[in-house]
Tab-separated table of C-alpha atoms in Angstrom:
chain	number	residue	atom	x	y	z
A	24	MET	CA	-0.501	179.528	-88.821
A	25	GLY	CA	-3.374	181.204	-90.596
A	26	LYS	CA	-1.699	180.063	-94.221
A	27	ILE	CA	-2.087	176.711	-92.586
A	28	LEU	CA	-5.410	177.162	-91.901
A	29	GLY	CA	-6.263	178.505	-95.149
A	30	ILE	CA	-4.379	175.653	-97.164
A	31	GLY	CA	-6.595	173.408	-94.862
A	32	LEU	CA	-9.914	174.953	-95.683
A	33	TRP	CA	-8.753	175.088	-99.454
A	34	VAL	CA	-7.944	171.180	-99.552
A	35	CYS	CA	-11.883	170.414	-97.787
A	36	ILE	CA	-13.258	172.748	-100.332
A	37	VAL	CA	-12.103	171.074	-102.948
A	38	THR	CA	-12.502	167.591	-101.949
A	39	LEU	CA	-15.944	168.023	-100.971
A	40	GLY	CA	-16.579	169.803	-104.616
A	41	ALA	CA	-14.523	166.580	-106.372
A	42	VAL	CA	-17.006	164.005	-104.429
A	43	TYR	CA	-19.847	166.059	-104.847
A	44	GLY	CA	-18.981	166.446	-108.829
A	45	SER	CA	-18.525	162.678	-108.653
A	46	ILE	CA	-21.390	161.638	-107.271
A	47	TYR	CA	-23.502	163.919	-109.524
A	48	LEU	CA	-22.051	162.367	-112.540
A	49	ALA	CA	-22.288	158.761	-111.259
A	50	THR	CA	-26.157	159.288	-110.785
A	51	ALA	CA	-27.002	161.337	-113.633
A	52	PRO	CA	-29.344	159.693	-115.962
A	53	ALA	CA	-27.087	158.335	-119.249
A	54	GLY	CA	-28.496	159.466	-122.650
A	55	PRO	CA	-29.983	156.639	-124.856
A	56	SER	CA	-27.461	154.583	-126.237
A	57	GLU	CA	-27.469	153.694	-129.595
A	58	GLU	CA	-28.108	150.282	-129.190
A	59	ASP	CA	-31.243	151.468	-127.030
A	60	ALA	CA	-32.021	154.291	-129.714
A	61	LYS	CA	-31.914	151.005	-132.002
A	62	LYS	CA	-34.712	149.238	-130.223
A	63	ALA	CA	-36.988	151.709	-129.865
A	64	ALA	CA	-36.832	151.854	-133.477
A	65	LEU	CA	-37.970	148.512	-133.884
A	66	GLU	CA	-41.429	146.746	-133.738
A	67	LEU	CA	-42.334	142.797	-133.485
A	68	ILE	CA	-44.015	141.107	-136.112
A	69	ARG	CA	-45.045	137.988	-135.350
A	70	GLY	CA	-44.965	135.254	-137.827
A	71	GLU	CA	-47.509	133.062	-138.268
A	72	LEU	CA	-47.748	129.012	-137.836
A	73	ILE	CA	-47.143	127.628	-140.963
A	74	THR	CA	-47.233	124.189	-142.274
A	75	ILE	CA	-44.504	124.193	-145.561
A	76	PRO	CA	-44.550	120.695	-147.317
A	77	VAL	CA	-41.104	119.295	-148.265
A	78	ILE	CA	-41.182	117.877	-151.927
A	79	GLY	CA	-38.582	115.290	-152.925
A	80	GLY	CA	-38.461	113.078	-155.949
A	81	GLY	CA	-42.101	114.493	-157.253
A	82	ASP	CA	-43.965	113.533	-153.665
A	83	VAL	CA	-44.548	115.379	-150.307
A	84	THR	CA	-41.682	113.975	-148.227
A	85	GLY	CA	-42.685	115.811	-144.854
A	86	TYR	CA	-43.276	119.235	-143.325
A	87	PHE	CA	-41.811	122.003	-142.053
A	88	LEU	CA	-43.405	123.533	-138.986
A	89	THR	CA	-42.686	126.865	-138.816
A	90	ARG	CA	-43.134	130.427	-136.998
A	91	ILE	CA	-40.657	133.123	-137.788
A	92	SER	CA	-41.128	136.673	-136.296
A	93	PHE	CA	-39.324	139.820	-137.704
A	94	MET	CA	-38.160	142.860	-135.809
A	95	MET	CA	-39.000	145.552	-138.576
A	96	ASP	CA	-38.450	149.153	-138.721
A	97	LYS	CA	-41.675	150.905	-137.272
A	98	GLU	CA	-41.511	154.079	-139.550
A	99	LYS	CA	-41.551	151.701	-142.534
A	100	VAL	CA	-44.084	149.270	-141.358
A	101	LYS	CA	-46.531	151.914	-140.943
A	102	GLY	CA	-45.516	153.192	-144.890
A	103	GLN	CA	-46.338	149.643	-145.898
A	104	THR	CA	-49.321	149.203	-147.843
A	105	LEU	CA	-49.302	145.504	-148.315
A	106	PRO	CA	-49.826	142.766	-145.808
A	107	THR	CA	-46.510	142.208	-144.057
A	108	THR	CA	-47.713	138.854	-142.423
A	109	GLU	CA	-49.235	137.220	-145.489
A	110	LEU	CA	-45.740	138.250	-147.301
A	111	MET	CA	-43.473	136.711	-144.731
A	112	THR	CA	-45.800	133.632	-145.114
A	113	ASP	CA	-44.850	133.915	-149.158
A	114	GLN	CA	-41.652	134.455	-148.607
A	115	LEU	CA	-40.746	131.672	-146.205
A	116	PHE	CA	-42.681	129.386	-148.674
A	117	THR	CA	-40.527	130.622	-151.491
A	118	LEU	CA	-37.174	129.823	-149.522
A	119	LEU	CA	-38.294	126.435	-148.051
A	120	VAL	CA	-40.262	124.800	-150.875
A	121	GLY	CA	-38.352	122.685	-153.259
A	122	ASN	CA	-35.426	124.007	-151.962
A	123	LYS	CA	-33.002	121.855	-150.085
A	124	MET	CA	-31.692	123.927	-147.348
A	125	ILE	CA	-32.132	121.724	-144.359
A	126	ASP	CA	-30.305	118.111	-144.211
A	127	VAL	CA	-33.239	116.661	-142.317
A	128	GLY	CA	-30.974	113.592	-141.700
A	129	ASN	CA	-28.240	115.705	-140.239
A	130	VAL	CA	-29.874	118.996	-138.823
A	131	SER	CA	-26.542	119.926	-136.625
A	132	SER	CA	-24.998	120.812	-139.859
A	133	PHE	CA	-27.861	123.262	-140.241
A	134	ASP	CA	-26.564	127.008	-140.885
A	135	VAL	CA	-29.224	128.937	-138.408
A	136	ASN	CA	-27.040	132.749	-139.535
A	137	GLY	CA	-27.312	131.773	-143.222
A	138	PHE	CA	-30.992	130.612	-143.317
A	139	ARG	CA	-31.459	134.283	-141.176
A	140	GLU	CA	-29.725	135.995	-143.597
A	141	LYS	CA	-31.372	134.497	-146.200
A	142	ILE	CA	-34.834	135.422	-145.201
A	143	LYS	CA	-33.618	139.111	-143.968
A	144	THR	CA	-32.109	139.344	-147.821
A	145	GLY	CA	-35.508	137.923	-149.484
A	146	MET	CA	-37.658	140.225	-147.279
A	147	ASN	CA	-35.371	143.474	-147.882
A	148	ALA	CA	-35.441	142.765	-151.299
A	149	ARG	CA	-39.019	142.231	-151.938
A	150	LEU	CA	-40.361	145.193	-148.835
A	151	GLY	CA	-37.601	147.621	-148.985
A	152	ASP	CA	-33.872	147.728	-148.006
A	153	GLY	CA	-33.550	148.196	-144.349
A	154	MET	CA	-37.138	146.912	-143.665
A	155	VAL	CA	-36.229	143.867	-141.877
A	156	ASP	CA	-33.629	143.977	-139.117
A	157	GLN	CA	-33.840	141.132	-137.315
A	158	VAL	CA	-35.070	137.289	-137.848
A	159	LEU	CA	-36.520	135.464	-135.044
A	160	ILE	CA	-36.817	131.315	-135.510
A	161	GLU	CA	-39.553	130.797	-132.759
A	162	GLN	CA	-40.236	127.402	-134.247
A	163	LEU	CA	-38.572	125.339	-136.747
A	164	ASP	CA	-39.270	121.941	-136.618
A	165	TYR	CA	-39.598	118.877	-139.051
A	166	VAL	CA	-42.298	116.351	-139.233
A	167	SER	CA	-41.859	113.337	-141.919
A	168	LYS	CA	-45.155	112.266	-144.128
A	169	GLU	CA	-45.390	108.868	-141.870
A	170	ALA	CA	-45.545	110.710	-138.410
A	171	ALA	CA	-48.135	113.066	-139.687
A	172	ARG	CA	-49.993	110.045	-141.083
A	173	LYS	CA	-49.766	108.046	-137.885
A	174	SER	CA	-51.359	111.473	-136.058
A	175	ALA	CA	-54.015	112.318	-138.506
A	176	ASP	CA	-55.128	108.620	-138.167
A	177	GLY	CA	-55.982	108.714	-134.210
A	178	GLY	CA	-52.585	107.669	-132.969
A	179	SER	CA	-52.231	108.088	-129.150
A	180	ARG	CA	-48.725	109.110	-129.015
A	181	PRO	CA	-47.512	112.727	-129.697
A	182	MET	CA	-46.044	113.450	-133.294
A	183	GLU	CA	-42.836	112.490	-133.845
A	184	MET	CA	-40.769	115.521	-135.061
A	185	THR	CA	-37.531	116.688	-135.515
A	186	THR	CA	-36.430	120.014	-134.237
A	187	VAL	CA	-34.021	122.071	-136.175
A	188	VAL	CA	-33.883	124.919	-134.241
A	189	GLU	CA	-34.902	125.696	-130.759
A	190	GLY	CA	-37.381	128.748	-130.254
A	191	GLU	CA	-36.390	132.124	-129.324
A	192	THR	CA	-37.891	134.546	-127.384
A	193	VAL	CA	-38.290	138.445	-128.075
A	194	GLY	CA	-35.427	139.741	-125.663
A	195	GLN	CA	-32.993	136.890	-126.310
A	196	GLN	CA	-30.066	137.169	-128.700
A	197	PRO	CA	-30.876	134.960	-131.847
A	198	ALA	CA	-29.300	131.046	-131.131
A	199	SER	CA	-26.055	130.865	-133.416
A	200	SER	CA	-26.059	127.156	-134.179
A	201	GLY	CA	-29.161	124.464	-134.474
A	202	HIS	CA	-30.251	121.464	-132.483
């Protein structure tokens, strides 16, 4: 009889220990994941709203209205001596002016990820490898020269725009395709 009580007591102790251990492990705070550590090392650098002329046949045919922001390495940004926002604006002008990356007549064929990668590659080449981690396109619209003139002449209707890329907000994953 004593053996049975001893075995019963042993089973109870092991069961209680297992339950306590599983509850302790389930409620213990998990260490920071690799993705969380990477996000903590990044800083959002908001771009300016800029207007970039589209040149075709030696004349301005329209304008891109764009705001592109960057997730950049905090430590590398601190050591940067050049003004980051102005460098970003210059890189966008270099990339978009005279470069036929976007077919305004067929914006659905626009390669958003290729565009992001080109900006990221250009910025990292200029600022230092690994400086830009992610490119966020907040706005990328096209306005024809005629629509801009109508609006400037006091048109009462809103300016007609072609949305090339739907905007992103911070915390959202980048959209994988254009509008």
